[in-house]
Amino acid sequence: MRYRTLDPKLIVETAERLEGRIADRFPDAGLRGVAAELVSLSRDLAKAAKALEAPIWWLRGIIVAAVGAGALVFLFVGTILPLIHISQADDAVQSVQGIEATINMMILAVLGFLALIRTEERIKRKQVFRQLHGLRSLIHVIDMHQLTKDPAALSANFKPTLHSPARIINAADLARYLDYCSEMLSITGKIAALFAQSVNDAVVIDGVNDIENLSSNLSRKIWQKITLIEGHPAPEPVPASGPAIQAAPLRPRAPKR
């Protein structure tokens, strides 16, 4: 079962390792702060997803108490209006009305019992979407950090304007920056999947799928930029001034006879 479920601990460790990699390569970049926020959020959401696996015992106690109270009410009404009085009534219409009222009360009681049972699902669903809202906001923050990282800045014909943002002009650093953004988006999708794993609800699964689709679409856009960087021609090395580094080796002469 180890490889059939997501391990929240490993997801948090992956986010922490990614934060360290970003800090090593881009110590002064704002992306480092976003990575730290991702680590903090992954810890909080992992705990929240784990807590949702447990039943809400106080709510189940209320449901049991409500069912018991309803049963007592039926017993009490049965002692005041015994069915034998209905069967011995002279008016058949009143007998039918009494039976119909009893059936309606039983149907309402069953519907109320089902509504109480689904209350736990609604409470957990509301908690999940409250947590996913913060995760969705972080995804858009990650997208904002890669927004100005344009591969066109690597071109020799690129001319920045007065209001142009600070850009990374090294192709390798730009590719790594965008790759880090893609990895962060992938981690957010796995954090969202923890809630689908903890709460088996169709509405929750649809919400988690929306988060994963959002992160996947943004990651696909980032990889289009990385592809452009890889296809960008590398600058030609400047030839060194002075004599050649090494002359071509001479062929050995045939010995004289």
PDB file of C-alpha atoms in Angstrom:
ATOM      1  CA  MET A   1       0.000   0.000   0.000  1.00  0.00           C
ATOM      2  CA  ARG A   2       3.020   2.310   0.173  1.00  0.00           C
ATOM      3  CA  TYR A   3       2.891   3.210  -3.510  1.00  0.00           C
ATOM      4  CA  ARG A   4      -0.912   3.366  -3.717  1.00  0.00           C
ATOM      5  CA  THR A   5      -1.365   6.443  -1.536  1.00  0.00           C
ATOM      6  CA  LEU A   6       0.343   9.804  -1.283  1.00  0.00           C
ATOM      7  CA  ASP A   7       2.600  10.287   1.720  1.00  0.00           C
ATOM      8  CA  PRO A   8       2.200  13.833   3.120  1.00  0.00           C
ATOM      9  CA  LYS A   9       5.600  13.625   4.785  1.00  0.00           C
ATOM     10  CA  LEU A  10       7.380  12.990   1.491  1.00  0.00           C
ATOM     11  CA  ILE A  11       5.513  15.854  -0.185  1.00  0.00           C
ATOM     12  CA  VAL A  12       6.641  18.247   2.552  1.00  0.00           C
ATOM     13  CA  GLU A  13      10.222  16.982   2.275  1.00  0.00           C
ATOM     14  CA  THR A  14      10.133  17.549  -1.493  1.00  0.00           C
ATOM     15  CA  ALA A  15       8.944  21.126  -0.970  1.00  0.00           C
ATOM     16  CA  GLU A  16      11.707  21.724   1.606  1.00  0.00           C
ATOM     17  CA  ARG A  17      14.358  20.338  -0.747  1.00  0.00           C
ATOM     18  CA  LEU A  18      13.077  22.560  -3.548  1.00  0.00           C
ATOM     19  CA  GLU A  19      13.272  25.608  -1.292  1.00  0.00           C
ATOM     20  CA  GLY A  20      16.908  24.800  -0.537  1.00  0.00           C
ATOM     21  CA  ARG A  21      17.741  24.456  -4.222  1.00  0.00           C
ATOM     22  CA  ILE A  22      16.145  27.817  -4.999  1.00  0.00           C
ATOM     23  CA  ALA A  23      17.995  29.436  -2.097  1.00  0.00           C
ATOM     24  CA  ASP A  24      21.323  28.091  -3.391  1.00  0.00           C
ATOM     25  CA  ARG A  25      20.864  29.335  -6.943  1.00  0.00           C
ATOM     26  CA  PHE A  26      18.686  32.451  -6.439  1.00  0.00           C
ATOM     27  CA  PRO A  27      19.261  33.623  -2.846  1.00  0.00           C
ATOM     28  CA  ASP A  28      17.943  37.166  -3.444  1.00  0.00           C
ATOM     29  CA  ALA A  29      14.999  36.300  -5.700  1.00  0.00           C
ATOM     30  CA  GLY A  30      11.396  36.648  -4.621  1.00  0.00           C
ATOM     31  CA  LEU A  31      10.825  33.062  -5.732  1.00  0.00           C
ATOM     32  CA  ARG A  32      12.706  31.943  -2.633  1.00  0.00           C
ATOM     33  CA  GLY A  33      10.029  33.534  -0.432  1.00  0.00           C
ATOM     34  CA  VAL A  34       7.291  31.860  -2.466  1.00  0.00           C
ATOM     35  CA  ALA A  35       9.038  28.508  -1.999  1.00  0.00           C
ATOM     36  CA  ALA A  36       9.164  29.082   1.760  1.00  0.00           C
ATOM     37  CA  GLU A  37       5.449  29.854   1.736  1.00  0.00           C
ATOM     38  CA  LEU A  38       4.839  26.651  -0.218  1.00  0.00           C
ATOM     39  CA  VAL A  39       6.662  24.662   2.469  1.00  0.00           C
ATOM     40  CA  SER A  40       4.597  26.276   5.233  1.00  0.00           C
ATOM     41  CA  LEU A  41       1.353  25.751   3.334  1.00  0.00           C
ATOM     42  CA  SER A  42       2.184  22.136   2.538  1.00  0.00           C
ATOM     43  CA  ARG A  43       2.700  21.415   6.237  1.00  0.00           C
ATOM     44  CA  ASP A  44      -0.589  23.045   7.217  1.00  0.00           C
ATOM     45  CA  LEU A  45      -2.620  21.406   4.472  1.00  0.00           C
ATOM     46  CA  ALA A  46      -1.078  17.990   5.125  1.00  0.00           C
ATOM     47  CA  LYS A  47      -2.254  18.233   8.740  1.00  0.00           C
ATOM     48  CA  ALA A  48      -5.682  19.469   7.651  1.00  0.00           C
ATOM     49  CA  ALA A  49      -6.087  16.600   5.177  1.00  0.00           C
ATOM     50  CA  LYS A  50      -5.064  14.080   7.827  1.00  0.00           C
ATOM     51  CA  ALA A  51      -7.569  15.535  10.295  1.00  0.00           C
ATOM     52  CA  LEU A  52     -10.410  15.171   7.785  1.00  0.00           C
ATOM     53  CA  GLU A  53      -9.941  11.407   7.682  1.00  0.00           C
ATOM     54  CA  ALA A  54     -11.328  11.065  11.219  1.00  0.00           C
ATOM     55  CA  PRO A  55     -15.120  11.107  11.720  1.00  0.00           C
ATOM     56  CA  ILE A  56     -16.795  14.072  13.415  1.00  0.00           C
ATOM     57  CA  TRP A  57     -17.770  12.291  16.597  1.00  0.00           C
ATOM     58  CA  TRP A  58     -19.744  15.142  18.168  1.00  0.00           C
ATOM     59  CA  LEU A  59     -21.917  15.363  15.045  1.00  0.00           C
ATOM     60  CA  ARG A  60     -22.496  11.633  15.027  1.00  0.00           C
ATOM     61  CA  GLY A  61     -23.482  11.866  18.685  1.00  0.00           C
ATOM     62  CA  ILE A  62     -26.072  14.515  17.807  1.00  0.00           C
ATOM     63  CA  ILE A  63     -27.414  12.282  15.030  1.00  0.00           C
ATOM     64  CA  VAL A  64     -27.782   9.327  17.396  1.00  0.00           C
ATOM     65  CA  ALA A  65     -29.479  11.566  19.974  1.00  0.00           C
ATOM     66  CA  ALA A  66     -31.862  12.953  17.342  1.00  0.00           C
ATOM     67  CA  VAL A  67     -32.782   9.445  16.157  1.00  0.00           C
ATOM     68  CA  GLY A  68     -33.373   8.349  19.735  1.00  0.00           C
ATOM     69  CA  ALA A  69     -35.516  11.406  20.449  1.00  0.00           C
ATOM     70  CA  GLY A  70     -37.581  10.768  17.316  1.00  0.00           C
ATOM     71  CA  ALA A  71     -38.162   7.163  18.320  1.00  0.00           C
ATOM     72  CA  LEU A  72     -39.308   8.273  21.759  1.00  0.00           C
ATOM     73  CA  VAL A  73     -41.717  10.782  20.204  1.00  0.00           C
ATOM     74  CA  PHE A  74     -43.279   8.044  18.086  1.00  0.00           C
ATOM     75  CA  LEU A  75     -43.650   5.834  21.120  1.00  0.00           C
ATOM     76  CA  PHE A  76     -45.184   8.664  23.103  1.00  0.00           C
ATOM     77  CA  VAL A  77     -47.674   9.480  20.346  1.00  0.00           C
ATOM     78  CA  GLY A  78     -48.490   5.803  20.063  1.00  0.00           C
ATOM     79  CA  THR A  79     -49.438   5.612  23.718  1.00  0.00           C
ATOM     80  CA  ILE A  80     -51.728   8.647  23.455  1.00  0.00           C
ATOM     81  CA  LEU A  81     -53.335   7.658  20.158  1.00  0.00           C
ATOM     82  CA  PRO A  82     -53.150   3.854  20.003  1.00  0.00           C
ATOM     83  CA  LEU A  83     -53.810   2.278  16.675  1.00  0.00           C
ATOM     84  CA  ILE A  84     -56.774   0.380  18.139  1.00  0.00           C
ATOM     85  CA  HIS A  85     -58.726   3.617  18.387  1.00  0.00           C
ATOM     86  CA  ILE A  86     -58.154   4.246  14.714  1.00  0.00           C
ATOM     87  CA  SER A  87     -59.313   0.738  13.773  1.00  0.00           C
ATOM     88  CA  GLN A  88     -62.509   1.056  15.883  1.00  0.00           C
ATOM     89  CA  ALA A  89     -63.453   4.493  14.568  1.00  0.00           C
ATOM     90  CA  ASP A  90     -66.905   4.776  13.064  1.00  0.00           C
ATOM     91  CA  ASP A  91     -65.788   7.119  10.350  1.00  0.00           C
ATOM     92  CA  ALA A  92     -63.607   5.347   7.785  1.00  0.00           C
ATOM     93  CA  VAL A  93     -62.405   8.660   6.374  1.00  0.00           C
ATOM     94  CA  GLN A  94     -60.877   9.633   9.708  1.00  0.00           C
ATOM     95  CA  SER A  95     -59.143   6.282   9.900  1.00  0.00           C
ATOM     96  CA  VAL A  96     -57.585   6.757   6.479  1.00  0.00           C
ATOM     97  CA  GLN A  97     -56.498  10.301   7.374  1.00  0.00           C
ATOM     98  CA  GLY A  98     -54.848   9.073  10.567  1.00  0.00           C
ATOM     99  CA  ILE A  99     -52.940   6.359   8.731  1.00  0.00           C
ATOM    100  CA  GLU A 100     -51.877   8.859   6.031  1.00  0.00           C
ATOM    101  CA  ALA A 101     -50.613  11.302   8.658  1.00  0.00           C
ATOM    102  CA  THR A 102     -48.595   8.543  10.312  1.00  0.00           C
ATOM    103  CA  ILE A 103     -47.004   7.527   7.005  1.00  0.00           C
ATOM    104  CA  ASN A 104     -46.126  11.166   6.231  1.00  0.00           C
ATOM    105  CA  MET A 105     -44.444  11.550   9.611  1.00  0.00           C
ATOM    106  CA  MET A 106     -42.407   8.411   9.018  1.00  0.00           C
ATOM    107  CA  ILE A 107     -41.295   9.655   5.589  1.00  0.00           C
ATOM    108  CA  LEU A 108     -40.277  13.033   7.020  1.00  0.00           C
ATOM    109  CA  ALA A 109     -38.381  11.294   9.804  1.00  0.00           C
ATOM    110  CA  VAL A 110     -36.410   9.187   7.296  1.00  0.00           C
ATOM    111  CA  LEU A 111     -35.595  12.259   5.172  1.00  0.00           C
ATOM    112  CA  GLY A 112     -34.467  14.146   8.273  1.00  0.00           C
ATOM    113  CA  PHE A 113     -32.259  11.217   9.265  1.00  0.00           C
ATOM    114  CA  LEU A 114     -30.622  11.150   5.813  1.00  0.00           C
ATOM    115  CA  ALA A 115     -30.069  14.919   5.971  1.00  0.00           C
ATOM    116  CA  LEU A 116     -28.325  14.561   9.318  1.00  0.00           C
ATOM    117  CA  ILE A 117     -26.078  11.837   7.915  1.00  0.00           C
ATOM    118  CA  ARG A 118     -25.035  14.030   4.972  1.00  0.00           C
ATOM    119  CA  THR A 119     -24.279  16.923   7.308  1.00  0.00           C
ATOM    120  CA  GLU A 120     -20.839  15.483   8.028  1.00  0.00           C
ATOM    121  CA  GLU A 121     -20.035  15.370   4.309  1.00  0.00           C
ATOM    122  CA  ARG A 122     -21.113  18.983   3.854  1.00  0.00           C
ATOM    123  CA  ILE A 123     -19.014  20.168   6.792  1.00  0.00           C
ATOM    124  CA  LYS A 124     -15.909  18.400   5.513  1.00  0.00           C
ATOM    125  CA  ARG A 125     -16.577  19.635   1.989  1.00  0.00           C
ATOM    126  CA  LYS A 126     -16.705  23.223   3.229  1.00  0.00           C
ATOM    127  CA  GLN A 127     -13.421  22.792   5.108  1.00  0.00           C
ATOM    128  CA  VAL A 128     -11.722  21.328   2.028  1.00  0.00           C
ATOM    129  CA  PHE A 129     -12.739  24.190  -0.237  1.00  0.00           C
ATOM    130  CA  ARG A 130     -11.572  26.722   2.352  1.00  0.00           C
ATOM    131  CA  GLN A 131      -8.113  25.129   2.255  1.00  0.00           C
ATOM    132  CA  LEU A 132      -8.082  24.815  -1.544  1.00  0.00           C
ATOM    133  CA  HIS A 133      -8.830  28.526  -1.862  1.00  0.00           C
ATOM    134  CA  GLY A 134      -5.459  29.378  -0.284  1.00  0.00           C
ATOM    135  CA  LEU A 135      -3.702  26.839  -2.477  1.00  0.00           C
ATOM    136  CA  ARG A 136      -5.284  28.304  -5.609  1.00  0.00           C
ATOM    137  CA  SER A 137      -4.068  31.775  -4.615  1.00  0.00           C
ATOM    138  CA  LEU A 138      -0.513  30.471  -4.197  1.00  0.00           C
ATOM    139  CA  ILE A 139      -0.634  28.939  -7.679  1.00  0.00           C
ATOM    140  CA  HIS A 140      -1.412  32.344  -9.157  1.00  0.00           C
ATOM    141  CA  VAL A 141       1.432  33.892  -7.138  1.00  0.00           C
ATOM    142  CA  ILE A 142       3.848  31.358  -8.658  1.00  0.00           C
ATOM    143  CA  ASP A 143       2.536  32.222 -12.116  1.00  0.00           C
ATOM    144  CA  MET A 144       3.142  35.920 -11.460  1.00  0.00           C
ATOM    145  CA  HIS A 145       6.817  35.252 -10.712  1.00  0.00           C
ATOM    146  CA  GLN A 146       7.409  33.513 -14.035  1.00  0.00           C
ATOM    147  CA  LEU A 147       5.332  36.003 -16.005  1.00  0.00           C
ATOM    148  CA  THR A 148       8.201  38.378 -16.887  1.00  0.00           C
ATOM    149  CA  LYS A 149      10.772  35.631 -17.457  1.00  0.00           C
ATOM    150  CA  ASP A 150      10.656  35.897 -21.241  1.00  0.00           C
ATOM    151  CA  PRO A 151      13.111  33.952 -23.446  1.00  0.00           C
ATOM    152  CA  ALA A 152      13.063  36.924 -25.856  1.00  0.00           C
ATOM    153  CA  ALA A 153      15.394  38.733 -23.444  1.00  0.00           C
ATOM    154  CA  LEU A 154      18.155  36.337 -24.498  1.00  0.00           C
ATOM    155  CA  SER A 155      18.113  37.656 -28.058  1.00  0.00           C
ATOM    156  CA  ALA A 156      20.862  40.049 -29.113  1.00  0.00           C
ATOM    157  CA  ASN A 157      18.234  42.304 -30.708  1.00  0.00           C
ATOM    158  CA  PHE A 158      16.252  42.679 -27.464  1.00  0.00           C
ATOM    159  CA  LYS A 159      16.130  46.287 -26.258  1.00  0.00           C
ATOM    160  CA  PRO A 160      14.643  46.904 -22.805  1.00  0.00           C
ATOM    161  CA  THR A 161      12.559  50.005 -22.195  1.00  0.00           C
ATOM    162  CA  LEU A 162      12.565  52.355 -19.243  1.00  0.00           C
ATOM    163  CA  HIS A 163       9.806  50.407 -17.488  1.00  0.00           C
ATOM    164  CA  SER A 164      11.063  46.940 -18.356  1.00  0.00           C
ATOM    165  CA  PRO A 165      11.393  44.614 -15.340  1.00  0.00           C
ATOM    166  CA  ALA A 166      14.653  43.067 -14.264  1.00  0.00           C
ATOM    167  CA  ARG A 167      15.323  40.042 -16.435  1.00  0.00           C
ATOM    168  CA  ILE A 168      17.602  37.033 -16.319  1.00  0.00           C
ATOM    169  CA  ILE A 169      19.937  37.252 -19.297  1.00  0.00           C
ATOM    170  CA  ASN A 170      21.695  33.937 -18.725  1.00  0.00           C
ATOM    171  CA  ALA A 171      19.981  31.093 -20.582  1.00  0.00           C
ATOM    172  CA  ALA A 172      20.931  28.393 -18.063  1.00  0.00           C
ATOM    173  CA  ASP A 173      19.748  30.445 -15.069  1.00  0.00           C
ATOM    174  CA  LEU A 174      16.519  31.377 -16.816  1.00  0.00           C
ATOM    175  CA  ALA A 175      15.791  27.740 -17.627  1.00  0.00           C
ATOM    176  CA  ARG A 176      16.440  26.702 -14.029  1.00  0.00           C
ATOM    177  CA  TYR A 177      14.217  29.507 -12.719  1.00  0.00           C
ATOM    178  CA  LEU A 178      11.338  28.406 -14.909  1.00  0.00           C
ATOM    179  CA  ASP A 179      11.929  24.756 -14.045  1.00  0.00           C
ATOM    180  CA  TYR A 180      11.677  25.609 -10.335  1.00  0.00           C
ATOM    181  CA  CYS A 181       8.344  27.326 -10.994  1.00  0.00           C
ATOM    182  CA  SER A 182       7.095  24.222 -12.802  1.00  0.00           C
ATOM    183  CA  GLU A 183       8.145  21.987  -9.910  1.00  0.00           C
ATOM    184  CA  MET A 184       6.348  24.226  -7.419  1.00  0.00           C
ATOM    185  CA  LEU A 185       3.158  23.995  -9.465  1.00  0.00           C
ATOM    186  CA  SER A 186       3.482  20.220  -9.545  1.00  0.00           C
ATOM    187  CA  ILE A 187       3.796  20.123  -5.746  1.00  0.00           C
ATOM    188  CA  THR A 188       0.645  22.209  -5.340  1.00  0.00           C
ATOM    189  CA  GLY A 189      -1.263  19.643  -7.392  1.00  0.00           C
ATOM    190  CA  LYS A 190      -0.035  16.833  -5.143  1.00  0.00           C
ATOM    191  CA  ILE A 191      -1.032  18.777  -2.020  1.00  0.00           C
ATOM    192  CA  ALA A 192      -4.543  19.189  -3.419  1.00  0.00           C
ATOM    193  CA  ALA A 193      -4.690  15.455  -4.136  1.00  0.00           C
ATOM    194  CA  LEU A 194      -4.263  14.775  -0.403  1.00  0.00           C
ATOM    195  CA  PHE A 195      -7.799  16.070   0.194  1.00  0.00           C
ATOM    196  CA  ALA A 196      -9.266  13.805  -2.478  1.00  0.00           C
ATOM    197  CA  GLN A 197      -7.451  10.950  -0.751  1.00  0.00           C
ATOM    198  CA  SER A 198      -8.849  11.866   2.684  1.00  0.00           C
ATOM    199  CA  VAL A 199     -12.429  12.780   1.744  1.00  0.00           C
ATOM    200  CA  ASN A 200     -14.158  10.412  -0.672  1.00  0.00           C
ATOM    201  CA  ASP A 201     -16.670  12.906  -2.024  1.00  0.00           C
ATOM    202  CA  ALA A 202     -17.522  13.578  -5.677  1.00  0.00           C
ATOM    203  CA  VAL A 203     -17.688  17.360  -5.200  1.00  0.00           C
ATOM    204  CA  VAL A 204     -14.313  17.394  -3.420  1.00  0.00           C
ATOM    205  CA  ILE A 205     -12.734  15.295  -6.173  1.00  0.00           C
ATOM    206  CA  ASP A 206     -14.028  17.730  -8.809  1.00  0.00           C
ATOM    207  CA  GLY A 207     -12.529  20.648  -6.869  1.00  0.00           C
ATOM    208  CA  VAL A 208      -9.183  18.884  -6.577  1.00  0.00           C
ATOM    209  CA  ASN A 209      -9.234  18.133 -10.308  1.00  0.00           C
ATOM    210  CA  ASP A 210      -9.773  21.827 -11.008  1.00  0.00           C
ATOM    211  CA  ILE A 211      -6.683  22.689  -8.945  1.00  0.00           C
ATOM    212  CA  GLU A 212      -4.610  20.056 -10.730  1.00  0.00           C
ATOM    213  CA  ASN A 213      -5.812  21.232 -14.157  1.00  0.00           C
ATOM    214  CA  LEU A 214      -4.931  24.823 -13.281  1.00  0.00           C
ATOM    215  CA  SER A 215      -1.412  23.908 -12.164  1.00  0.00           C
ATOM    216  CA  SER A 216      -0.909  21.626 -15.177  1.00  0.00           C
ATOM    217  CA  ASN A 217      -1.980  24.306 -17.657  1.00  0.00           C
ATOM    218  CA  LEU A 218       0.347  26.888 -16.114  1.00  0.00           C
ATOM    219  CA  SER A 219       3.190  24.371 -16.020  1.00  0.00           C
ATOM    220  CA  ARG A 220       2.617  23.599 -19.700  1.00  0.00           C
ATOM    221  CA  LYS A 221       2.979  27.296 -20.477  1.00  0.00           C
ATOM    222  CA  ILE A 222       6.252  27.389 -18.555  1.00  0.00           C
ATOM    223  CA  TRP A 223       7.640  24.415 -20.447  1.00  0.00           C
ATOM    224  CA  GLN A 224       6.893  26.162 -23.708  1.00  0.00           C
ATOM    225  CA  LYS A 225       9.262  28.897 -22.552  1.00  0.00           C
ATOM    226  CA  ILE A 226      11.883  26.329 -21.556  1.00  0.00           C
ATOM    227  CA  THR A 227      11.624  24.765 -25.012  1.00  0.00           C
ATOM    228  CA  LEU A 228      12.280  28.154 -26.598  1.00  0.00           C
ATOM    229  CA  ILE A 229      15.331  28.614 -24.377  1.00  0.00           C
ATOM    230  CA  GLU A 230      16.727  25.231 -25.362  1.00  0.00           C
ATOM    231  CA  GLY A 231      16.229  26.081 -29.027  1.00  0.00           C
ATOM    232  CA  HIS A 232      17.946  29.432 -28.641  1.00  0.00           C
ATOM    233  CA  PRO A 233      21.405  29.358 -30.258  1.00  0.00           C
ATOM    234  CA  ALA A 234      24.268  29.557 -27.818  1.00  0.00           C
ATOM    235  CA  PRO A 235      26.616  32.518 -28.216  1.00  0.00           C
ATOM    236  CA  GLU A 236      29.709  31.777 -30.266  1.00  0.00           C
ATOM    237  CA  PRO A 237      32.942  31.801 -28.301  1.00  0.00           C
ATOM    238  CA  VAL A 238      35.228  34.732 -28.933  1.00  0.00           C
ATOM    239  CA  PRO A 239      38.472  33.564 -30.621  1.00  0.00           C
ATOM    240  CA  ALA A 240      41.528  34.118 -28.492  1.00  0.00           C
ATOM    241  CA  SER A 241      44.082  36.600 -29.790  1.00  0.00           C
ATOM    242  CA  GLY A 242      47.649  35.443 -30.390  1.00  0.00           C
ATOM    243  CA  PRO A 243      49.169  32.283 -31.743  1.00  0.00           C
ATOM    244  CA  ALA A 244      47.191  29.116 -32.174  1.00  0.00           C
ATOM    245  CA  ILE A 245      46.815  26.937 -29.134  1.00  0.00           C
ATOM    246  CA  GLN A 246      48.312  23.889 -30.755  1.00  0.00           C
ATOM    247  CA  ALA A 247      49.663  23.352 -34.226  1.00  0.00           C
ATOM    248  CA  ALA A 248      48.572  20.449 -36.329  1.00  0.00           C
ATOM    249  CA  PRO A 249      50.860  17.455 -35.806  1.00  0.00           C
ATOM    250  CA  LEU A 250      53.292  16.758 -38.651  1.00  0.00           C
ATOM    251  CA  ARG A 251      53.354  13.424 -40.351  1.00  0.00           C
ATOM    252  CA  PRO A 252      56.508  11.429 -39.680  1.00  0.00           C
ATOM    253  CA  ARG A 253      58.908  11.270 -42.617  1.00  0.00           C
ATOM    254  CA  ALA A 254      59.869   8.017 -44.193  1.00  0.00           C
ATOM    255  CA  PRO A 255      63.366   6.847 -43.211  1.00  0.00           C
ATOM    256  CA  LYS A 256      66.076   7.321 -45.804  1.00  0.00           C
ATOM    257  CA  ARG A 257      67.397   4.226 -47.463  1.00  0.00           C
TER     258      ARG A 257
END
